[in-house]
Coordinates of C-alpha atoms in Angstrom, one line a residue:
M23 CA 121.0 255.9 -116.1
T24 CA 117.6 254.5 -114.7
P25 CA 115.8 252.2 -116.9
S26 CA 112.4 253.5 -117.7
R27 CA 109.4 251.8 -116.4
R28 CA 106.9 250.0 -119.0
P29 CA 103.4 251.2 -118.6
R30 CA 100.8 249.1 -117.6
R31 CA 98.1 248.2 -120.1
P32 CA 94.7 249.6 -119.4
G33 CA 92.7 246.8 -117.5
S34 CA 95.5 244.7 -116.2
R35 CA 94.7 245.2 -112.7
L36 CA 91.2 244.1 -113.4
R37 CA 92.2 241.1 -115.2
W38 CA 94.5 240.2 -112.1
A39 CA 91.6 240.6 -109.7
I40 CA 89.2 238.6 -111.7
L41 CA 91.7 235.5 -112.0
L42 CA 92.3 235.8 -108.1
V43 CA 88.6 235.3 -107.6
L44 CA 88.1 232.7 -110.4
V45 CA 90.9 230.2 -109.7
P46 CA 90.1 229.3 -106.1
C47 CA 86.4 228.8 -107.2
V48 CA 87.4 226.7 -109.8
V49 CA 89.6 224.6 -107.7
A50 CA 87.1 224.4 -105.0
A51 CA 84.5 223.3 -107.4
S52 CA 86.6 220.5 -108.9
V53 CA 87.4 219.2 -105.2
W54 CA 83.7 219.3 -104.5
A55 CA 82.8 217.3 -107.7
L56 CA 85.6 214.8 -107.2
A57 CA 84.4 214.4 -103.3
R58 CA 81.0 213.9 -104.7
T59 CA 81.8 211.3 -107.4
T60 CA 83.8 209.3 -104.9
S61 CA 81.2 209.3 -102.5
E62 CA 78.6 207.7 -104.9
D63 CA 81.0 205.2 -106.5
P64 CA 80.8 202.1 -104.7
S65 CA 84.0 201.1 -106.1
S66 CA 85.9 203.7 -104.5
G67 CA 85.6 202.1 -101.0
A68 CA 84.7 205.5 -99.3
A69 CA 81.9 205.7 -96.8
P70 CA 78.7 205.8 -98.7
G71 CA 76.9 208.8 -99.4
G72 CA 74.5 206.4 -101.1
P73 CA 73.6 206.0 -104.6
R74 CA 71.3 208.1 -106.5
G75 CA 67.5 206.9 -107.2
T76 CA 65.8 204.1 -105.6
V77 CA 68.2 201.3 -104.8
V78 CA 66.9 197.7 -104.3
S79 CA 69.2 194.9 -102.8
L80 CA 68.2 191.2 -103.6
T81 CA 69.4 189.2 -100.4
F82 CA 69.1 185.3 -100.2
D83 CA 69.2 183.6 -96.8
G84 CA 70.5 180.4 -95.9
G85 CA 72.7 179.3 -98.7
K86 CA 69.9 177.2 -100.3
A87 CA 70.6 175.0 -103.1
S88 CA 67.4 176.2 -104.9
Q89 CA 68.9 179.8 -104.8
Y90 CA 72.0 178.6 -106.9
R91 CA 69.8 176.3 -109.1
Y92 CA 66.9 178.9 -109.9
A93 CA 68.2 182.4 -108.7
R94 CA 71.3 182.5 -110.3
P95 CA 70.3 182.0 -114.0
L96 CA 67.8 184.5 -113.4
L97 CA 70.3 187.0 -111.9
R98 CA 72.6 186.4 -115.0
Q99 CA 69.8 186.8 -117.5
Y100 CA 68.8 190.4 -116.2
G101 CA 72.5 191.5 -115.4
M102 CA 72.0 191.6 -111.5
S103 CA 74.0 190.7 -108.7
G104 CA 72.6 189.6 -105.2
T105 CA 73.8 189.1 -101.8
F106 CA 73.8 185.4 -100.5
Y107 CA 74.1 185.2 -96.9
V108 CA 75.4 181.5 -96.0
P109 CA 75.5 179.5 -92.6
T110 CA 79.1 177.7 -92.9
G111 CA 78.2 174.6 -90.9
P112 CA 75.6 173.1 -93.2
I113 CA 77.8 173.7 -96.3
D114 CA 80.7 172.3 -94.5
A115 CA 78.6 169.2 -93.8
N116 CA 77.6 169.0 -97.4
G117 CA 73.9 168.9 -96.3
P118 CA 71.3 168.4 -99.0
C119 CA 69.8 171.9 -97.7
C120 CA 72.6 174.1 -99.3
M121 CA 74.8 174.8 -102.3
S122 CA 78.3 173.6 -102.1
W123 CA 81.4 176.0 -101.5
Q124 CA 82.2 175.4 -105.1
Q125 CA 78.9 177.0 -106.0
A126 CA 79.2 179.9 -103.7
Q127 CA 82.6 180.6 -105.1
Q128 CA 80.9 180.4 -108.6
L129 CA 78.2 183.0 -107.4
Y130 CA 81.1 185.2 -106.1
R131 CA 83.1 184.9 -109.4
E132 CA 80.0 186.2 -111.2
G133 CA 79.7 189.2 -109.0
D134 CA 77.2 188.2 -106.5
E135 CA 78.1 188.9 -102.9
I136 CA 78.8 186.2 -100.2
G137 CA 77.7 187.4 -96.8
G138 CA 77.9 185.6 -93.5
S139 CA 75.5 184.5 -90.9
T140 CA 76.8 182.2 -88.1
Q141 CA 78.2 178.5 -88.3
D142 CA 75.2 176.8 -87.6
A143 CA 72.4 179.3 -87.9
R144 CA 71.5 179.4 -84.2
D145 CA 69.5 182.3 -82.5
L146 CA 72.0 184.4 -81.0
T147 CA 69.6 186.1 -78.7
I148 CA 69.2 183.1 -76.7
P149 CA 71.6 183.4 -73.5
L150 CA 73.7 180.5 -72.2
P151 CA 73.5 179.9 -68.5
D152 CA 77.4 180.9 -68.1
P153 CA 77.6 184.6 -69.1
A154 CA 81.3 184.4 -70.0
Q155 CA 80.6 181.2 -72.2
D156 CA 77.9 183.0 -73.8
Y157 CA 79.7 185.7 -75.2
A158 CA 82.7 183.2 -76.2
D159 CA 80.2 181.1 -78.0
K160 CA 78.6 183.7 -79.8
Q161 CA 82.0 185.0 -80.8
K162 CA 82.9 181.5 -82.3
Q163 CA 79.7 181.5 -84.0
V164 CA 80.0 185.0 -85.6
C165 CA 84.0 185.4 -86.0
G166 CA 84.4 181.9 -86.8
A167 CA 82.0 181.8 -89.6
R168 CA 83.6 185.0 -91.1
D169 CA 86.9 183.3 -90.8
R170 CA 85.7 180.5 -92.8
L171 CA 84.3 182.6 -95.7
A172 CA 87.7 184.6 -95.8
G173 CA 89.7 181.5 -95.8
L174 CA 87.7 180.6 -99.1
G175 CA 88.6 183.8 -100.7
L176 CA 85.1 185.3 -100.1
D177 CA 85.9 188.4 -98.5
P178 CA 82.9 188.8 -96.4
R179 CA 81.6 192.2 -95.6
S180 CA 77.8 192.0 -94.8
F181 CA 76.1 189.9 -92.1
A182 CA 72.6 188.6 -91.6
Y183 CA 71.5 188.0 -88.1
P184 CA 69.7 184.4 -87.8
A185 CA 66.0 184.7 -88.1
G186 CA 66.8 188.4 -88.1
K187 CA 66.9 188.5 -84.1
H188 CA 69.6 191.2 -83.1
T189 CA 68.5 192.9 -79.8
Y190 CA 70.8 191.5 -77.3
D191 CA 73.6 192.5 -74.7
F192 CA 76.3 191.0 -73.3
S193 CA 76.3 192.0 -69.5
T194 CA 79.7 190.6 -68.8
V195 CA 81.6 192.8 -71.4
H196 CA 79.2 195.7 -71.9
R197 CA 78.7 195.2 -75.6
S198 CA 75.8 194.5 -77.9
L199 CA 75.2 191.8 -80.3
A200 CA 75.7 194.3 -83.1
D201 CA 79.3 195.4 -81.4
L202 CA 80.4 191.7 -81.6
V203 CA 79.1 191.8 -85.5
A204 CA 81.1 194.7 -86.0
S205 CA 84.2 193.4 -84.0
C206 CA 84.4 190.2 -86.3
G207 CA 85.1 192.6 -89.4
Y208 CA 81.7 193.2 -90.9
S209 CA 80.5 196.4 -92.1
S210 CA 76.5 195.7 -91.8
G211 CA 74.1 193.6 -90.0
R212 CA 70.6 192.7 -91.8
V213 CA 67.6 192.0 -89.6
I214 CA 64.3 190.8 -90.5
G215 CA 61.3 193.4 -91.1
G216 CA 61.2 196.8 -90.0
L217 CA 60.0 198.5 -93.2
F218 CA 56.4 199.2 -93.7
A219 CA 54.8 199.7 -97.5
D220 CA 51.6 201.4 -96.1
Q221 CA 53.0 204.0 -93.8
G222 CA 54.5 206.3 -96.5
P223 CA 58.0 206.6 -98.2
A224 CA 59.8 207.3 -95.1
A225 CA 58.7 204.2 -93.4
A226 CA 59.1 202.0 -96.6
A227 CA 62.7 202.7 -97.3
I228 CA 66.0 203.2 -95.6
P229 CA 67.6 206.7 -96.3
L230 CA 71.0 206.7 -97.6
P231 CA 73.7 206.5 -96.1
P232 CA 72.1 204.2 -93.4
E233 CA 72.0 205.6 -89.9
E234 CA 72.2 202.2 -88.4
P235 CA 74.3 200.0 -90.6
F236 CA 74.0 197.0 -88.1
V237 CA 70.1 197.2 -88.1
V238 CA 69.4 196.9 -91.9
R239 CA 65.7 196.6 -92.0
N240 CA 63.5 195.4 -95.0
P241 CA 59.7 194.9 -95.7
D242 CA 57.9 193.5 -92.8
R243 CA 56.0 190.3 -93.5
T244 CA 54.5 188.4 -91.0
S245 CA 52.7 185.7 -93.3
P246 CA 54.9 182.5 -94.2
S247 CA 52.9 182.3 -97.5
P248 CA 54.8 182.6 -100.9
L249 CA 55.9 185.9 -102.1
T250 CA 53.9 187.3 -104.9
L251 CA 54.9 189.6 -107.6
E252 CA 52.5 192.4 -106.5
E253 CA 53.9 192.5 -103.0
L254 CA 57.5 192.7 -104.3
Q255 CA 56.5 195.5 -106.8
R256 CA 54.5 197.5 -103.9
A257 CA 57.7 197.3 -101.5
V258 CA 59.5 198.9 -104.1
T259 CA 57.2 201.5 -105.4
A260 CA 56.0 202.4 -101.7
G261 CA 59.7 203.2 -100.7
A262 CA 61.0 204.8 -103.9
G263 CA 62.7 208.2 -103.6
N264 CA 66.0 209.4 -104.3
R265 CA 68.7 207.6 -102.1
H266 CA 66.1 205.3 -100.6
W267 CA 67.3 201.8 -100.3
I268 CA 65.0 198.8 -100.1
P269 CA 66.6 195.4 -99.1
L270 CA 64.5 192.4 -100.1
V271 CA 64.7 189.0 -98.4
F272 CA 64.2 185.7 -100.4
N273 CA 64.5 182.1 -99.1
E274 CA 63.9 179.1 -101.0
V275 CA 63.4 179.4 -104.8
C276 CA 61.2 177.0 -106.3
H277 CA 60.8 175.5 -109.8
S278 CA 57.4 174.2 -111.0
T279 CA 58.9 171.2 -112.6
D280 CA 61.1 170.1 -109.8
P281 CA 60.0 167.0 -108.0
A282 CA 60.2 168.8 -104.7
Y283 CA 58.2 171.6 -105.9
E284 CA 55.3 171.2 -103.6
D285 CA 57.5 171.0 -100.4
C286 CA 59.8 173.8 -101.7
M287 CA 56.4 175.9 -101.8
S288 CA 55.3 174.8 -98.4
S289 CA 58.5 176.3 -96.8
V290 CA 58.6 179.6 -95.2
K291 CA 58.1 182.4 -97.4
P292 CA 59.3 180.8 -100.6
V293 CA 59.2 182.3 -104.2
D294 CA 58.3 180.8 -107.5
D295 CA 61.2 181.4 -110.0
A296 CA 58.5 182.4 -112.5
V297 CA 57.5 185.2 -109.9
L298 CA 61.2 186.0 -109.3
S299 CA 61.8 186.2 -113.1
A300 CA 59.0 188.8 -113.5
F301 CA 60.1 190.9 -110.7
L302 CA 63.7 191.1 -111.9
R303 CA 62.4 191.9 -115.4
W304 CA 60.2 194.7 -114.0
L305 CA 63.4 196.1 -112.1
H306 CA 65.3 195.7 -115.4
D307 CA 62.7 197.7 -117.2
A308 CA 62.9 200.8 -114.6
G309 CA 61.7 204.1 -116.3
T310 CA 59.5 202.2 -118.7
A311 CA 55.7 201.8 -118.5
D312 CA 55.9 198.4 -117.6
G313 CA 58.8 198.6 -115.1
A314 CA 59.9 199.8 -111.8
P315 CA 60.0 203.8 -110.9
A316 CA 62.6 205.7 -113.0
G317 CA 66.2 205.6 -111.4
T318 CA 65.6 202.4 -109.7
T319 CA 68.9 200.4 -109.6
V320 CA 69.9 196.8 -108.1
R321 CA 73.1 196.9 -105.8
T322 CA 74.6 194.3 -103.5
V323 CA 74.5 195.2 -99.7
R324 CA 78.4 195.4 -99.9
E325 CA 78.1 198.0 -102.8
V326 CA 75.4 200.0 -100.9
M327 CA 77.6 200.2 -98.0
G328 CA 80.6 201.6 -99.8
A329 CA 83.0 198.5 -99.5
P330 CA 85.9 198.2 -102.0
P331 CA 85.3 196.0 -105.0
Q332 CA 85.5 192.3 -104.3
P333 CA 89.1 190.9 -104.6
P334 CA 89.1 188.2 -107.5
L335 CA 89.1 184.6 -106.9
P336 CA 91.6 182.4 -108.7
A337 CA 90.1 180.6 -111.5
P338 CA 88.4 177.4 -110.8
R339 CA 90.1 174.1 -110.7
T340 CA 89.1 170.4 -110.7
V341 CA 91.3 167.9 -109.2
V342 CA 90.7 164.2 -110.1
S343 CA 92.1 161.5 -108.0
L344 CA 92.2 157.9 -109.4
T345 CA 91.8 155.5 -106.7
F346 CA 91.6 151.6 -106.7
D347 CA 90.3 149.7 -103.9
G348 CA 90.8 146.0 -102.5
G349 CA 94.2 145.3 -104.4
H350 CA 92.6 143.1 -107.1
A351 CA 94.9 141.6 -109.4
S352 CA 93.4 143.0 -112.3
Q353 CA 94.4 146.5 -111.1
E354 CA 97.9 145.8 -112.8
L355 CA 95.9 146.8 -115.9
A356 CA 95.2 150.1 -114.3
G357 CA 99.0 150.6 -113.6
D358 CA 99.8 150.1 -117.2
A359 CA 97.3 152.4 -118.4
L360 CA 98.2 155.1 -116.0
R361 CA 101.9 154.8 -116.8
A362 CA 101.0 155.1 -120.8
H363 CA 99.2 158.5 -119.8
R364 CA 101.8 159.6 -117.2
M365 CA 99.2 159.8 -114.6
H366 CA 99.5 158.4 -111.2
G367 CA 96.7 156.7 -108.8
T368 CA 96.2 155.8 -105.3
F369 CA 95.9 152.1 -104.6
F370 CA 94.2 151.1 -101.3
V371 CA 95.4 147.5 -100.5
N372 CA 94.6 145.0 -97.7
T373 CA 98.0 143.6 -96.5
G374 CA 96.5 140.5 -94.7
L375 CA 94.8 139.4 -98.0
I376 CA 98.0 139.9 -99.8
D377 CA 99.9 137.8 -97.1
G378 CA 97.4 135.1 -97.2
E379 CA 95.2 135.9 -94.2
N380 CA 91.8 135.2 -95.9
P381 CA 89.4 132.4 -96.2
F382 CA 91.3 130.8 -99.1
A383 CA 94.1 128.8 -98.2
G384 CA 97.7 130.2 -99.1
S385 CA 98.1 133.2 -101.3
N386 CA 95.1 134.4 -103.3
P387 CA 95.6 134.9 -107.1
N388 CA 92.8 137.4 -107.1
H389 CA 94.9 140.1 -105.3
L390 CA 97.9 141.9 -106.3
S391 CA 101.2 140.3 -105.1
W392 CA 103.9 142.4 -103.4
E393 CA 105.9 142.3 -106.7
A394 CA 103.2 144.1 -108.5
I395 CA 102.7 146.6 -105.6
F396 CA 106.2 147.6 -105.6
R397 CA 105.9 148.0 -109.5
L398 CA 103.1 150.4 -109.0
L399 CA 105.0 152.5 -106.4
M400 CA 108.1 152.5 -108.5
Q401 CA 105.8 153.8 -111.4
G402 CA 104.8 156.9 -109.1
N403 CA 101.6 155.6 -107.7
E404 CA 100.5 156.1 -104.1
I405 CA 99.8 153.0 -101.8
G406 CA 97.3 153.4 -99.0
G407 CA 95.7 151.2 -96.3
H408 CA 92.1 149.5 -96.5
T409 CA 92.4 147.3 -93.2
S410 CA 94.1 144.1 -93.0
T411 CA 91.4 141.8 -93.9
Y412 CA 88.7 144.2 -95.3
V413 CA 86.2 144.6 -92.1
D414 CA 83.3 146.6 -91.8
L415 CA 84.4 149.3 -89.3
T416 CA 80.8 150.3 -88.4
D417 CA 79.8 146.6 -87.5
P418 CA 78.6 146.8 -83.9
G419 CA 79.5 143.0 -83.4
I420 CA 83.2 143.4 -84.1
P421 CA 85.2 144.7 -81.0
E422 CA 86.5 148.1 -81.1
S423 CA 89.8 146.4 -80.1
V424 CA 89.9 144.3 -83.3
K425 CA 89.0 147.3 -85.5
R426 CA 91.7 149.1 -84.1
D427 CA 94.1 146.0 -85.1
E428 CA 93.0 145.9 -88.6
I429 CA 93.7 149.5 -89.2
C430 CA 96.9 149.8 -87.4
R431 CA 98.3 146.3 -88.3
D432 CA 97.5 147.1 -92.0
R433 CA 99.4 150.3 -91.7
T434 CA 102.4 148.8 -89.7
R435 CA 102.8 146.0 -92.5
L436 CA 102.8 148.7 -95.3
W437 CA 105.7 150.4 -93.1
Q438 CA 107.5 146.9 -92.8
M439 CA 107.7 146.8 -96.5
G440 CA 109.4 150.1 -96.9
L441 CA 106.0 152.0 -97.9
D442 CA 104.8 155.2 -96.3
P443 CA 101.1 155.0 -96.1
Q444 CA 99.4 158.3 -95.3
S445 CA 95.9 157.7 -96.9
F446 CA 93.1 155.3 -96.0
A447 CA 89.9 154.1 -97.4
Y448 CA 87.1 152.8 -95.3
P449 CA 86.0 149.3 -96.5
Y450 CA 82.7 149.2 -98.0
G451 CA 82.9 152.9 -97.8
K452 CA 81.3 152.7 -94.4
A453 CA 82.5 155.2 -91.5
D454 CA 81.1 156.5 -88.1
A455 CA 82.8 158.7 -85.7
A456 CA 84.5 156.0 -83.9
A457 CA 86.0 154.6 -87.1
R458 CA 87.3 158.1 -88.1
Q459 CA 89.0 158.5 -84.6
L460 CA 90.6 154.9 -85.1
V461 CA 92.0 155.7 -88.4
E462 CA 93.5 159.0 -87.2
S463 CA 95.0 157.5 -84.1
C464 CA 96.9 154.9 -86.1
G465 CA 98.7 157.7 -88.0
Y466 CA 96.8 158.3 -91.2
R467 CA 96.4 161.9 -92.7
S468 CA 93.1 161.0 -94.6
A469 CA 90.4 158.6 -95.0
R470 CA 87.9 158.2 -97.9
S471 CA 84.4 156.7 -98.2
T472 CA 82.7 155.4 -101.2
Q473 CA 79.3 155.9 -103.0
S474 CA 78.8 159.1 -101.3
V475 CA 78.7 160.8 -104.4
S476 CA 76.6 159.5 -107.5
P477 CA 77.8 160.5 -111.1
D478 CA 73.9 159.9 -111.7
G479 CA 73.0 162.9 -109.5
V480 CA 74.4 166.2 -108.6
V481 CA 78.2 165.7 -107.8
V482 CA 79.5 167.7 -105.1
P483 CA 83.2 167.6 -105.0
D484 CA 85.1 168.2 -101.9
T485 CA 86.9 171.6 -101.1
I486 CA 90.6 171.8 -101.5
P487 CA 91.9 171.3 -98.7
P488 CA 89.1 169.1 -97.6
V489 CA 87.0 170.3 -94.8
D490 CA 87.6 167.0 -92.9
P491 CA 90.3 164.9 -94.3
F492 CA 88.9 161.9 -92.6
S493 CA 85.6 162.0 -94.3
T494 CA 86.3 162.6 -98.0
R495 CA 83.9 161.5 -100.5
A496 CA 84.1 159.6 -103.9
V497 CA 82.4 158.6 -107.0
G498 CA 81.9 155.2 -107.2
V499 CA 79.8 152.3 -108.5
S500 CA 76.2 152.7 -107.8
G501 CA 74.0 149.7 -107.0
N502 CA 74.8 147.2 -109.9
S503 CA 75.3 149.8 -112.4
P504 CA 79.1 149.7 -113.8
L505 CA 81.2 152.8 -114.2
T506 CA 80.8 153.7 -117.9
L507 CA 82.9 156.4 -119.7
D508 CA 79.8 158.5 -119.9
R509 CA 79.0 158.2 -116.1
L510 CA 82.7 159.3 -115.3
Q511 CA 83.0 162.2 -117.7
R512 CA 79.7 163.6 -116.5
A513 CA 80.8 163.4 -112.8
I514 CA 83.8 165.4 -113.8
V515 CA 82.1 167.9 -115.9
T516 CA 79.4 168.3 -113.5
A517 CA 81.9 169.2 -110.7
A518 CA 83.8 171.6 -113.2
D519 CA 80.3 173.5 -114.0
S520 CA 79.8 173.9 -110.2
G521 CA 83.1 175.8 -109.7
G522 CA 85.6 172.8 -109.4
G523 CA 87.1 171.0 -106.3
W524 CA 88.3 167.7 -105.7
V525 CA 86.7 164.4 -107.2
Q526 CA 87.8 161.1 -106.2
V527 CA 86.9 158.2 -108.4
V528 CA 86.8 154.6 -107.1
F529 CA 87.5 151.6 -109.0
H530 CA 87.9 148.1 -108.1
S531 CA 88.2 145.3 -110.8
I532 CA 89.4 146.2 -114.2
C533 CA 87.5 143.9 -116.6
R534 CA 88.4 142.5 -120.2
P535 CA 85.5 141.3 -122.4
S536 CA 87.8 138.0 -123.5
D537 CA 87.9 137.2 -119.7
P538 CA 85.6 134.0 -118.8
E539 CA 84.5 136.0 -115.6
F540 CA 83.8 139.3 -117.4
A541 CA 80.0 139.6 -116.5
A542 CA 81.0 138.7 -112.7
C543 CA 83.8 141.4 -113.0
M544 CA 81.4 144.1 -114.4
A545 CA 79.4 143.9 -111.1
D546 CA 81.8 146.2 -109.3
G547 CA 84.2 146.9 -112.0
V548 CA 84.9 148.9 -115.1
E549 CA 85.9 147.9 -118.4
E550 CA 89.5 148.3 -119.5
S551 CA 88.7 150.1 -122.7
A552 CA 86.4 152.5 -120.6
L553 CA 89.2 153.3 -118.2
T554 CA 91.6 154.0 -121.0
A555 CA 89.1 156.2 -122.9
F556 CA 88.5 158.1 -119.4
L557 CA 92.2 158.6 -119.1
D558 CA 92.4 159.9 -123.0
W559 CA 89.7 162.2 -122.0
L560 CA 91.2 163.5 -118.8
Q561 CA 94.4 164.2 -120.9
H562 CA 92.9 166.0 -123.7
D563 CA 89.4 167.1 -123.4
A564 CA 88.4 167.5 -119.9
P565 CA 87.1 171.0 -118.5
P566 CA 90.0 173.6 -118.5
G567 CA 92.0 173.4 -115.2
T568 CA 91.4 169.7 -114.7
T569 CA 94.3 167.8 -113.1
V570 CA 95.0 164.4 -111.8
K571 CA 96.6 164.0 -108.6
T572 CA 97.2 161.2 -106.0
V573 CA 95.1 161.5 -102.8
R574 CA 98.3 162.1 -100.7
E575 CA 99.4 165.0 -103.0
V576 CA 95.8 166.8 -102.6
V577 CA 95.6 166.5 -98.6
A578 CA 99.4 167.4 -98.2
N579 CA 99.8 170.2 -100.9
G580 CA 96.2 171.4 -102.1
P581 CA 95.6 172.2 -105.7

């Protein structure tokens, strides 16, 4: 028997027809909404459709020390991030012009972008006589600088042409300067000028997404005078509009109580930090009666270009090396203190003085004996070289052959005694290019100066590993001021606050008040109680992440 067919309910065909129409529409709408959200989310890594509203980017040129000192606190105060374009050469050279690498990394950790320029900020549009060499040189300038930033974990995506000059073609390879910048791995290149506040919104801002990512323009300004609040606000209001981008450029940031304020304000296009503060507050209050146009936001160049989020840097670490120069007999006290704290130091000794090759007849009781040196070694300390008889390697009156003999003979003697000397300290902390080459040629792996960094000023630690292992710096005695516990602690705290790094501390004599020669000892020494208290502090109360390592350990193994 054939089963009877179930009768259809009225309207069932109509409902199916409606569903067949609606489902594709809903799916299409969902896909469109997702794509739209992704294109507007800078964290998505997608090609930028451009954030909505008026977008302002705060860019800072040259890696200036004043930018870290005075712009950084203001950016944090108003919850904003900037793009800092830094040249690698001056920072590697620890020049007074610029922030340190530790400070650049601190900016990065706080959400700022670190962009690239070149190694030495030279004008890339000036040709070299040899066209083939011209391209190779400029490629090294751009790609080499980016590699340096990437090696520090700063993930550079944005580039700024030195002086904003970008119009240049390489005849031998048929490429433009912008092509070169792109080939090095950048996603944008910022010029100087090109936007005009007096010619309407279309000429005062960059429509998003930018049509020319390697010609990122900004408000044109020919005057070298200081930036004013009025002109900064005018640049934003003139270019305000949906998906309008206004990158701004800042150089030196000047503070009225800084001793260098007048010189700072006499530089090219500086900004007073009070003006910058008022401008950031105005941006922060966007949409209010006293603020920027409604919908105005601040983004880094990286965010505007749609790059993925910045990968995190490891937590900052401060490594302290306790170094002892000259092989003073009193440094046995330091060995005892280090052993009690389960720490190790680096002792730089003069083998000729230990062996009696000095102005005094016979052995010198003011210097460590070989027995004392072996005890230090067995306790885990490092023994390094310091020349045989403590000669000034920069003295033009001493022949180069004598200087070489002083360095190499000292190292050979340490080898003969069963030691493995890898680290060297320049006598008097004095070094030049010739001395550096001699030290390296004798087989050392690093060389340290002294008094390059004062605990009374800004302590700029070395990077780990150091940029130049034969020109590392240290905190030492400044003038006739002894190393006190307070000065030693401030040196480490300042370094840690700047993002960490490597701080070498130099000690000479270890002085006891009961010693009849205590006053003379303190001329270049540290009181035993201060050293012990410093080791206690390093062990228990130093900034988080602070460790103590020998020079050899840092140079060979890093942090």
